[in-house]
PDB file of C-alpha atoms in Angstrom:
ATOM      1  CA  MET A   1      41.589  32.965 -67.149  1.00  0.00           C
ATOM      2  CA  ASN A   2      39.096  35.893 -65.579  1.00  0.00           C
ATOM      3  CA  ALA A   3      39.795  36.765 -62.627  1.00  0.00           C
ATOM      4  CA  ILE A   4      38.057  36.223 -59.530  1.00  0.00           C
ATOM      5  CA  ASP A   5      36.317  39.448 -57.669  1.00  0.00           C
ATOM      6  CA  THR A   6      34.900  38.725 -53.812  1.00  0.00           C
ATOM      7  CA  GLY A   7      36.397  41.590 -52.573  1.00  0.00           C
ATOM      8  CA  LEU A   8      39.127  40.223 -50.908  1.00  0.00           C
ATOM      9  CA  LYS A   9      42.697  39.468 -51.716  1.00  0.00           C
ATOM     10  CA  PRO A  10      43.660  35.747 -52.980  1.00  0.00           C
ATOM     11  CA  LYS A  11      45.468  35.206 -49.103  1.00  0.00           C
ATOM     12  CA  GLU A  12      42.319  35.578 -47.316  1.00  0.00           C
ATOM     13  CA  ARG A  13      40.216  33.507 -50.183  1.00  0.00           C
ATOM     14  CA  ALA A  14      42.626  30.961 -49.481  1.00  0.00           C
ATOM     15  CA  ASP A  15      43.249  31.377 -45.394  1.00  0.00           C
ATOM     16  CA  VAL A  16      38.711  30.644 -45.764  1.00  0.00           C
ATOM     17  CA  ALA A  17      38.643  27.860 -48.106  1.00  0.00           C
ATOM     18  CA  ARG A  18      41.067  26.026 -45.920  1.00  0.00           C
ATOM     19  CA  GLU A  19      39.268  26.445 -42.951  1.00  0.00           C
ATOM     20  CA  LEU A  20      36.238  26.145 -44.697  1.00  0.00           C
ATOM     21  CA  SER A  21      37.869  22.884 -46.142  1.00  0.00           C
ATOM     22  CA  LYS A  22      38.078  21.125 -42.255  1.00  0.00           C
ATOM     23  CA  ALA A  23      34.229  21.886 -41.718  1.00  0.00           C
ATOM     24  CA  LEU A  24      33.425  20.460 -45.162  1.00  0.00           C
ATOM     25  CA  ALA A  25      35.811  17.773 -43.863  1.00  0.00           C
ATOM     26  CA  ASP A  26      34.304  17.218 -40.821  1.00  0.00           C
ATOM     27  CA  SER A  27      30.884  17.225 -41.715  1.00  0.00           C
ATOM     28  CA  TYR A  28      31.185  14.588 -44.131  1.00  0.00           C
ATOM     29  CA  ALA A  29      32.351  12.337 -41.448  1.00  0.00           C
ATOM     30  CA  LEU A  30      29.242  13.516 -39.247  1.00  0.00           C
ATOM     31  CA  TYR A  31      26.739  12.583 -42.047  1.00  0.00           C
ATOM     32  CA  LEU A  32      28.566   9.131 -42.692  1.00  0.00           C
ATOM     33  CA  LYS A  33      28.328   8.042 -39.304  1.00  0.00           C
ATOM     34  CA  THR A  34      24.927  10.169 -38.640  1.00  0.00           C
ATOM     35  CA  HIS A  35      23.827   7.672 -41.461  1.00  0.00           C
ATOM     36  CA  GLY A  36      25.940   4.488 -40.625  1.00  0.00           C
ATOM     37  CA  TYR A  37      23.920   5.171 -36.859  1.00  0.00           C
ATOM     38  CA  HIS A  38      20.907   5.692 -38.764  1.00  0.00           C
ATOM     39  CA  TRP A  39      21.310   1.615 -40.767  1.00  0.00           C
ATOM     40  CA  ASN A  40      22.634   0.041 -37.165  1.00  0.00           C
ATOM     41  CA  VAL A  41      20.255   1.807 -34.502  1.00  0.00           C
ATOM     42  CA  ARG A  42      17.919  -0.976 -32.414  1.00  0.00           C
ATOM     43  CA  GLY A  43      16.108  -1.626 -29.612  1.00  0.00           C
ATOM     44  CA  PRO A  44      13.517  -0.480 -28.034  1.00  0.00           C
ATOM     45  CA  GLU A  45      13.458   3.572 -29.346  1.00  0.00           C
ATOM     46  CA  PHE A  46      14.495   1.700 -33.035  1.00  0.00           C
ATOM     47  CA  PHE A  47      11.856   3.515 -34.515  1.00  0.00           C
ATOM     48  CA  SER A  48      12.066   7.097 -33.110  1.00  0.00           C
ATOM     49  CA  LEU A  49      15.564   7.093 -33.541  1.00  0.00           C
ATOM     50  CA  HIS A  50      15.776   6.155 -37.076  1.00  0.00           C
ATOM     51  CA  ASN A  51      13.833   8.596 -38.122  1.00  0.00           C
ATOM     52  CA  LEU A  52      15.546  11.359 -35.897  1.00  0.00           C
ATOM     53  CA  LEU A  53      18.964   9.736 -36.820  1.00  0.00           C
ATOM     54  CA  GLU A  54      17.369  10.565 -40.642  1.00  0.00           C
ATOM     55  CA  GLU A  55      16.498  13.780 -40.429  1.00  0.00           C
ATOM     56  CA  GLN A  56      19.843  14.775 -39.189  1.00  0.00           C
ATOM     57  CA  TYR A  57      21.630  12.620 -41.660  1.00  0.00           C
ATOM     58  CA  ARG A  58      19.713  14.375 -44.946  1.00  0.00           C
ATOM     59  CA  GLU A  59      20.080  17.693 -43.399  1.00  0.00           C
ATOM     60  CA  ILE A  60      24.186  17.294 -42.978  1.00  0.00           C
ATOM     61  CA  TRP A  61      23.969  16.369 -46.792  1.00  0.00           C
ATOM     62  CA  ALA A  62      21.826  19.314 -48.134  1.00  0.00           C
ATOM     63  CA  ALA A  63      24.582  21.086 -46.030  1.00  0.00           C
ATOM     64  CA  LEU A  64      27.705  19.552 -47.275  1.00  0.00           C
ATOM     65  CA  ASP A  65      26.597  20.796 -51.265  1.00  0.00           C
ATOM     66  CA  ASP A  66      26.197  24.009 -49.683  1.00  0.00           C
ATOM     67  CA  ILE A  67      30.249  24.170 -48.270  1.00  0.00           C
ATOM     68  CA  ALA A  68      31.748  22.753 -51.685  1.00  0.00           C
ATOM     69  CA  GLU A  69      29.908  25.306 -53.084  1.00  0.00           C
ATOM     70  CA  ARG A  70      31.119  28.293 -51.411  1.00  0.00           C
ATOM     71  CA  ILE A  71      34.651  26.916 -51.031  1.00  0.00           C
ATOM     72  CA  ARG A  72      34.234  27.093 -54.782  1.00  0.00           C
ATOM     73  CA  ALA A  73      33.518  30.898 -54.846  1.00  0.00           C
ATOM     74  CA  LEU A  74      36.511  31.671 -53.058  1.00  0.00           C
ATOM     75  CA  GLY A  75      38.705  30.400 -56.335  1.00  0.00           C
ATOM     76  CA  GLU A  76      39.701  27.347 -54.232  1.00  0.00           C
ATOM     77  CA  LEU A  77      39.201  23.383 -55.189  1.00  0.00           C
ATOM     78  CA  ALA A  78      36.945  21.302 -52.844  1.00  0.00           C
ATOM     79  CA  PRO A  79      38.217  18.162 -51.361  1.00  0.00           C
ATOM     80  CA  GLN A  80      36.752  15.351 -52.868  1.00  0.00           C
ATOM     81  CA  SER A  81      38.695  12.327 -51.614  1.00  0.00           C
ATOM     82  CA  ALA A  82      38.310   9.922 -49.157  1.00  0.00           C
ATOM     83  CA  SER A  83      41.627  10.293 -47.819  1.00  0.00           C
ATOM     84  CA  ALA A  84      41.309  14.240 -48.267  1.00  0.00           C
ATOM     85  CA  PHE A  85      38.658  14.010 -45.900  1.00  0.00           C
ATOM     86  CA  ALA A  86      39.835  11.661 -43.861  1.00  0.00           C
ATOM     87  CA  ASN A  87      43.025  14.030 -43.926  1.00  0.00           C
ATOM     88  CA  LEU A  88      41.870  16.744 -43.022  1.00  0.00           C
ATOM     89  CA  THR A  89      38.849  15.506 -40.149  1.00  0.00           C
ATOM     90  CA  SER A  90      39.612  14.226 -36.544  1.00  0.00           C
ATOM     91  CA  ILE A  91      35.949  12.708 -36.678  1.00  0.00           C
ATOM     92  CA  LYS A  92      36.582   8.541 -35.977  1.00  0.00           C
ATOM     93  CA  ASP A  93      34.196   6.207 -37.804  1.00  0.00           C
ATOM     94  CA  GLY A  94      31.836   4.732 -36.316  1.00  0.00           C
ATOM     95  CA  ASP A  95      30.715   1.513 -34.455  1.00  0.00           C
ATOM     96  CA  PRO A  96      27.747  -0.239 -35.496  1.00  0.00           C
ATOM     97  CA  GLU A  97      27.967  -2.749 -32.597  1.00  0.00           C
ATOM     98  CA  LYS A  98      27.317  -0.060 -30.112  1.00  0.00           C
ATOM     99  CA  ASP A  99      23.844   0.214 -28.462  1.00  0.00           C
ATOM    100  CA  SER A 100      21.866   2.967 -29.751  1.00  0.00           C
ATOM    101  CA  SER A 101      23.226   5.100 -26.153  1.00  0.00           C
ATOM    102  CA  GLU A 102      26.194   5.008 -26.783  1.00  0.00           C
ATOM    103  CA  MET A 103      25.659   6.113 -30.728  1.00  0.00           C
ATOM    104  CA  LEU A 104      23.939   9.026 -29.785  1.00  0.00           C
ATOM    105  CA  LYS A 105      26.504  10.361 -27.509  1.00  0.00           C
ATOM    106  CA  GLU A 106      29.153  10.375 -29.903  1.00  0.00           C
ATOM    107  CA  LEU A 107      27.470  11.920 -33.045  1.00  0.00           C
ATOM    108  CA  ILE A 108      26.836  13.871 -29.377  1.00  0.00           C
ATOM    109  CA  LYS A 109      30.165  14.761 -29.368  1.00  0.00           C
ATOM    110  CA  ASP A 110      30.816  14.854 -33.036  1.00  0.00           C
ATOM    111  CA  HIS A 111      28.598  18.195 -33.612  1.00  0.00           C
ATOM    112  CA  GLY A 112      31.190  19.243 -30.898  1.00  0.00           C
ATOM    113  CA  VAL A 113      33.516  19.390 -33.541  1.00  0.00           C
ATOM    114  CA  VAL A 114      31.857  20.307 -36.095  1.00  0.00           C
ATOM    115  CA  ILE A 115      31.156  23.435 -34.037  1.00  0.00           C
ATOM    116  CA  SER A 116      34.250  23.636 -33.390  1.00  0.00           C
ATOM    117  CA  THR A 117      35.721  23.778 -36.868  1.00  0.00           C
ATOM    118  CA  ALA A 118      32.499  26.302 -38.146  1.00  0.00           C
ATOM    119  CA  ARG A 119      34.110  28.229 -35.779  1.00  0.00           C
ATOM    120  CA  ALA A 120      37.174  28.371 -36.788  1.00  0.00           C
ATOM    121  CA  ALA A 121      35.762  29.238 -40.020  1.00  0.00           C
ATOM    122  CA  LEU A 122      33.750  31.719 -38.730  1.00  0.00           C
ATOM    123  CA  ASP A 123      36.368  33.737 -37.432  1.00  0.00           C
ATOM    124  CA  ALA A 124      38.720  33.500 -40.456  1.00  0.00           C
ATOM    125  CA  ALA A 125      35.450  34.302 -42.329  1.00  0.00           C
ATOM    126  CA  ASP A 126      34.619  36.951 -39.961  1.00  0.00           C
ATOM    127  CA  GLU A 127      38.764  39.002 -40.186  1.00  0.00           C
ATOM    128  CA  VAL A 128      38.477  39.332 -43.425  1.00  0.00           C
ATOM    129  CA  GLY A 129      34.744  39.946 -44.098  1.00  0.00           C
ATOM    130  CA  ASP A 130      34.029  37.694 -46.054  1.00  0.00           C
ATOM    131  CA  GLU A 131      29.759  38.296 -45.280  1.00  0.00           C
ATOM    132  CA  ALA A 132      28.619  35.334 -47.119  1.00  0.00           C
ATOM    133  CA  SER A 133      31.230  32.722 -45.226  1.00  0.00           C
ATOM    134  CA  VAL A 134      29.928  33.801 -42.053  1.00  0.00           C
ATOM    135  CA  ASP A 135      26.416  33.379 -42.409  1.00  0.00           C
ATOM    136  CA  LEU A 136      26.446  30.009 -43.768  1.00  0.00           C
ATOM    137  CA  MET A 137      28.803  28.989 -40.844  1.00  0.00           C
ATOM    138  CA  THR A 138      26.441  30.575 -38.823  1.00  0.00           C
ATOM    139  CA  GLN A 139      24.433  28.126 -40.318  1.00  0.00           C
ATOM    140  CA  ARG A 140      25.573  25.429 -39.958  1.00  0.00           C
ATOM    141  CA  LEU A 141      26.590  26.944 -36.446  1.00  0.00           C
ATOM    142  CA  ALA A 142      22.839  26.957 -35.267  1.00  0.00           C
ATOM    143  CA  ALA A 143      22.147  23.560 -36.716  1.00  0.00           C
ATOM    144  CA  HIS A 144      25.350  21.382 -35.857  1.00  0.00           C
ATOM    145  CA  GLU A 145      23.693  22.591 -31.974  1.00  0.00           C
ATOM    146  CA  LYS A 146      20.206  21.711 -32.073  1.00  0.00           C
ATOM    147  CA  ALA A 147      21.061  18.486 -33.452  1.00  0.00           C
ATOM    148  CA  ALA A 148      23.371  18.087 -31.021  1.00  0.00           C
ATOM    149  CA  TRP A 149      20.510  19.144 -28.520  1.00  0.00           C
ATOM    150  CA  MET A 150      17.446  17.095 -29.858  1.00  0.00           C
ATOM    151  CA  LEU A 151      19.901  14.236 -29.474  1.00  0.00           C
ATOM    152  CA  ARG A 152      20.466  14.626 -26.087  1.00  0.00           C
ATOM    153  CA  SER A 153      17.643  15.612 -25.179  1.00  0.00           C
ATOM    154  CA  SER A 154      16.644  11.635 -26.702  1.00  0.00           C
ATOM    155  CA  LEU A 155      19.148  10.306 -23.768  1.00  0.00           C
ATOM    156  CA  GLY A 156      17.554  12.224 -21.567  1.00  0.00           C
ATOM    157  CA  ASP A 157      20.051  15.096 -21.504  1.00  0.00           C
ATOM    158  CA  ARG A 158      19.341  18.783 -20.936  1.00  0.00           C
TER     159      ARG A 158
END
């Protein structure tokens, strides 16, 4: 087997990968909820919310691959099963019976969860000098902060 030479020690790579796995699980849970709410949103603002949620779930979907591939580049296996994701995330399943404003409020809260998880992964990566993971998590922070802002603005909040 070829040695992995990233300039990081095996334990450092494993520690960062563990935090990235949590970010991946939270992102996947948020993807599923956003996609489900995209299908089930209704009301007078249906068209604009349906389109906004589609834009957001597509962006998250693309990021899932980036996060999983970073975990693999660190020499660890990315979680891939529903049970593995369920054990790693604190984001709860969505409820299609909620009205659109409740859906958006829940998604805003969940973006906050992902932001927190991404910050923890960023901190772990920064601590060991893993600039590639820092960069990836910085990008994810910006994306989730923007998504939360757009959802808040859709509710008339700042």
